[in-house]
CSV table of C-alpha atoms in Angstrom, one decimal:
chain,number,residue,atom,x,y,z
A,1,MET,CA,99.9,111.4,100.0
A,2,ILE,CA,100.9,108.6,97.6
A,3,ASN,CA,100.6,111.0,94.7
A,4,ILE,CA,103.2,113.3,96.3
A,5,ILE,CA,105.5,110.4,96.8
A,6,TRP,CA,105.2,109.3,93.1
A,7,ALA,CA,105.7,112.8,91.9
A,8,MET,CA,108.8,113.3,94.1
A,9,MET,CA,110.3,110.1,92.8
A,10,ALA,CA,109.7,111.1,89.2
A,11,ILE,CA,111.1,114.6,89.8
A,12,ILE,CA,114.2,113.3,91.6
A,13,GLY,CA,114.8,110.7,88.9
A,14,ILE,CA,114.6,113.3,86.1
A,15,VAL,CA,116.8,115.8,88.0
A,16,TYR,CA,119.4,113.0,88.7
A,17,ALA,CA,119.3,112.0,85.0
A,18,MET,CA,119.9,115.6,83.9
A,19,PHE,CA,123.0,116.0,86.2
A,20,ASN,CA,124.2,112.5,85.5
A,21,GLY,CA,123.9,112.9,81.7
A,22,THR,CA,121.5,110.0,81.2
A,23,MET,CA,118.5,111.9,80.1
A,24,GLU,CA,118.4,110.1,76.7
A,25,GLN,CA,118.0,106.8,78.5
A,26,VAL,CA,115.2,108.3,80.7
A,27,ASN,CA,113.4,109.4,77.5
A,28,GLU,CA,113.8,106.0,75.9
A,29,ALA,CA,112.5,104.3,79.1
A,30,LEU,CA,109.5,106.6,79.2
A,31,PHE,CA,108.5,105.9,75.6
A,32,LYS,CA,109.1,102.2,76.0
A,33,GLY,CA,107.1,102.1,79.2
A,34,ALA,CA,104.2,104.0,77.6
A,35,ASN,CA,104.2,101.6,74.6
A,36,ASP,CA,104.2,98.6,76.9
A,37,ALA,CA,101.4,100.1,79.0
A,38,VAL,CA,99.2,100.7,75.9
A,39,THR,CA,99.8,97.1,74.6
A,40,LEU,CA,99.1,95.6,78.0
A,41,VAL,CA,95.8,97.6,78.4
A,42,ILE,CA,94.6,96.5,74.9
A,43,SER,CA,95.4,92.8,75.7
A,44,LEU,CA,93.7,93.1,79.1
A,45,THR,CA,90.7,94.7,77.6
A,46,SER,CA,90.2,91.9,75.1
A,47,VAL,CA,90.4,89.3,77.9
A,48,LEU,CA,88.1,91.3,80.1
A,49,VAL,CA,85.6,91.8,77.3
A,50,PHE,CA,85.7,88.0,76.6
A,51,TRP,CA,84.9,87.1,80.2
A,52,VAL,CA,82.3,89.8,80.6
A,53,GLY,CA,80.6,88.2,77.5
A,54,ILE,CA,80.8,84.8,79.1
A,55,MET,CA,79.2,86.2,82.2
A,56,ARG,CA,76.4,87.7,80.1
A,57,VAL,CA,75.9,84.3,78.5
A,58,ALA,CA,75.8,82.7,81.9
A,59,GLU,CA,73.4,85.3,83.1
A,60,HIS,CA,71.0,84.7,80.2
A,61,ALA,CA,71.3,81.0,80.5
A,62,GLY,CA,70.3,81.1,84.1
A,63,ILE,CA,73.7,79.9,85.4
A,64,LEU,CA,74.2,83.0,87.6
A,65,ARG,CA,70.7,82.7,89.0
A,66,GLY,CA,71.4,79.1,89.8
A,67,PHE,CA,74.7,80.0,91.5
A,68,ALA,CA,72.9,82.7,93.5
A,69,LYS,CA,70.2,80.2,94.5
A,70,VAL,CA,72.9,77.7,95.7
A,71,SER,CA,75.0,80.2,97.4
A,72,ARG,CA,72.2,82.2,99.1
A,73,PRO,CA,72.2,80.1,102.3
A,74,VAL,CA,75.9,80.6,102.7
A,75,VAL,CA,75.6,84.3,102.1
A,76,ARG,CA,72.7,84.5,104.6
A,77,ARG,CA,74.9,83.0,107.3
A,78,LEU,CA,77.7,85.4,106.5
A,79,PHE,CA,75.4,88.4,106.6
A,80,PRO,CA,72.7,87.6,109.2
A,81,GLU,CA,71.9,91.3,109.8
A,82,LEU,CA,70.6,91.7,106.2
A,83,PRO,CA,67.0,90.8,105.4
A,84,ALA,CA,66.8,87.9,103.0
A,85,ASP,CA,65.1,89.8,100.2
A,86,HIS,CA,67.0,93.1,100.5
A,87,PRO,CA,68.7,94.5,97.3
A,88,ALA,CA,72.1,94.4,99.1
A,89,MET,CA,71.9,90.6,99.0
A,90,GLY,CA,71.5,90.6,95.2
A,91,TYR,CA,74.5,93.0,94.8
A,92,ILE,CA,76.6,90.9,97.1
A,93,LEU,CA,75.8,87.7,95.2
A,94,ALA,CA,76.6,89.5,91.8
A,95,ASN,CA,79.8,90.8,93.2
A,96,PHE,CA,80.9,87.4,94.5
A,97,SER,CA,80.0,85.8,91.1
A,98,ALA,CA,82.1,88.3,89.2
A,99,ASN,CA,85.0,87.9,91.6
A,100,LEU,CA,84.8,84.2,91.3
A,101,PHE,CA,85.5,84.5,87.6
A,102,GLY,CA,88.3,87.0,88.1
A,103,LEU,CA,86.4,90.0,86.9
A,104,GLY,CA,87.4,92.4,89.6
A,105,ASN,CA,86.7,95.4,87.4
A,106,ALA,CA,83.2,94.2,86.6
A,107,ALA,CA,82.6,93.3,90.3
A,108,THR,CA,83.5,96.8,91.6
A,109,PRO,CA,80.3,98.6,90.6
A,110,MET,CA,78.2,95.8,92.2
A,111,GLY,CA,80.4,96.0,95.3
A,112,ILE,CA,79.8,99.7,95.6
A,113,LYS,CA,76.1,99.3,95.2
A,114,ALA,CA,76.1,96.6,97.9
A,115,MET,CA,77.9,98.9,100.3
A,116,GLU,CA,75.4,101.7,99.5
A,117,GLU,CA,72.5,99.4,100.3
A,118,MET,CA,74.1,98.2,103.5
A,119,LYS,CA,74.8,101.8,104.5
A,120,LYS,CA,71.0,102.5,104.1
A,121,ILE,CA,70.3,99.7,106.6
A,122,SER,CA,72.9,100.8,109.2
A,123,GLN,CA,71.9,104.5,109.1
A,124,SER,CA,75.2,105.3,110.9
A,125,ASP,CA,78.5,106.9,110.1
A,126,ARG,CA,80.3,103.7,111.2
A,127,ALA,CA,80.7,100.6,109.1
A,128,SER,CA,78.3,97.9,110.1
A,129,ASN,CA,79.3,94.3,110.7
A,130,SER,CA,77.9,93.4,107.4
A,131,MET,CA,79.9,96.1,105.6
A,132,ILE,CA,83.1,94.9,107.3
A,133,THR,CA,82.4,91.3,106.5
A,134,PHE,CA,81.7,92.2,102.8
A,135,LEU,CA,84.9,94.2,102.5
A,136,VAL,CA,86.9,91.4,104.1
A,137,ILE,CA,85.5,88.7,101.8
A,138,ASN,CA,85.6,91.0,98.7
A,139,THR,CA,89.3,91.6,99.4
A,140,SER,CA,90.3,88.0,99.8
A,141,SER,CA,87.8,86.7,97.2
A,142,ILE,CA,87.8,83.1,96.0
A,143,THR,CA,88.8,83.2,92.3
A,144,LEU,CA,88.4,80.3,89.9
A,145,VAL,CA,89.7,82.0,86.8
A,146,PRO,CA,92.3,84.7,87.4
A,147,THR,CA,91.6,86.4,84.0
A,148,THR,CA,93.9,89.5,84.5
A,149,VAL,CA,96.9,87.4,85.5
A,150,ILE,CA,96.3,85.0,82.7
A,151,ALA,CA,96.1,87.9,80.2
A,152,ILE,CA,99.3,89.4,81.6
A,153,ARG,CA,101.1,86.0,81.3
A,154,MET,CA,99.8,85.7,77.7
A,155,GLU,CA,101.0,89.1,76.8
A,156,TYR,CA,104.5,88.3,78.0
A,157,GLN,CA,104.5,85.0,76.0
A,158,SER,CA,104.2,82.6,78.9
A,159,VAL,CA,104.5,79.0,77.8
A,160,ALA,CA,101.5,77.9,79.9
A,161,PRO,CA,99.6,81.1,81.0
A,162,THR,CA,96.8,79.1,82.6
A,163,GLU,CA,99.0,76.9,84.8
A,164,ILE,CA,98.3,79.2,87.8
A,165,VAL,CA,94.6,78.4,88.0
A,166,ALA,CA,95.0,75.5,90.5
A,167,SER,CA,97.3,77.5,92.8
A,168,THR,CA,95.1,80.5,92.5
A,169,ILE,CA,92.0,78.6,93.6
A,170,LEU,CA,93.9,77.1,96.5
A,171,ALA,CA,95.4,80.4,97.6
A,172,THR,CA,92.2,82.4,97.4
A,173,LEU,CA,90.2,79.6,99.1
A,174,ILE,CA,92.7,79.7,102.0
A,175,THR,CA,92.8,83.5,102.2
A,176,THR,CA,88.9,83.7,102.2
A,177,VAL,CA,88.6,81.1,105.0
A,178,ALA,CA,91.2,82.9,107.0
A,179,ALA,CA,89.6,86.3,106.4
A,180,ILE,CA,86.1,85.0,107.4
A,181,THR,CA,87.6,83.4,110.6
A,182,VAL,CA,89.5,86.6,111.6
A,183,ASP,CA,86.3,88.7,110.8
A,184,ARG,CA,84.2,86.4,113.1
A,185,LEU,CA,86.7,86.5,115.9
A,186,LEU,CA,87.1,90.3,115.7
A,187,ARG,CA,83.3,90.7,115.3
A,188,LYS,CA,82.7,89.3,118.8
A,189,ARG,CA,85.3,91.7,120.1
A,190,ARG,CA,83.7,94.7,118.2
A,191,ASP,CA,80.2,93.7,119.5
A,192,SER,CA,81.5,93.6,123.1
A,193,LEU,CA,83.1,97.1,122.7
A,194,LEU,CA,79.8,98.6,121.4
């Protein structure tokens, strides 16, 4: 549906420009937008590659394993339905680690694998409580280093591109706590309905 809306907006804009005599400005905006998009993608890719490299170093140095060990008790409490040694737990921890460092694109494949593993446990067409909790936490996700936003701010010559780190940590911490609280309240209601 959203594709139809975007297509209609583009068609209406082009037709309006044709009748209004501003087609040259539309062409200029199209080429400038395409140029800006390519430049932004290249700059975002470089930052993403850097942080993925840092994650690799952290993985080989055992930092991620240490983080997983420290956070495992918390994750166990968040997902009590999952067996402690189930592969889904590893994917969940890897996803949370990547999101913590603002690597949403790197976290996505691990999140999908975690959902697939949880789906195997539930053996149902309905989302399990663990799947819902994972989605809620993944959406709100505590972020220590918002790499994508920093890259965008750097691309547009921000004087201090990293000044948003403290506010990002605070905002994502608040949203994650709120998301878990709402999930727990609604989980009780879901359980009573089933």
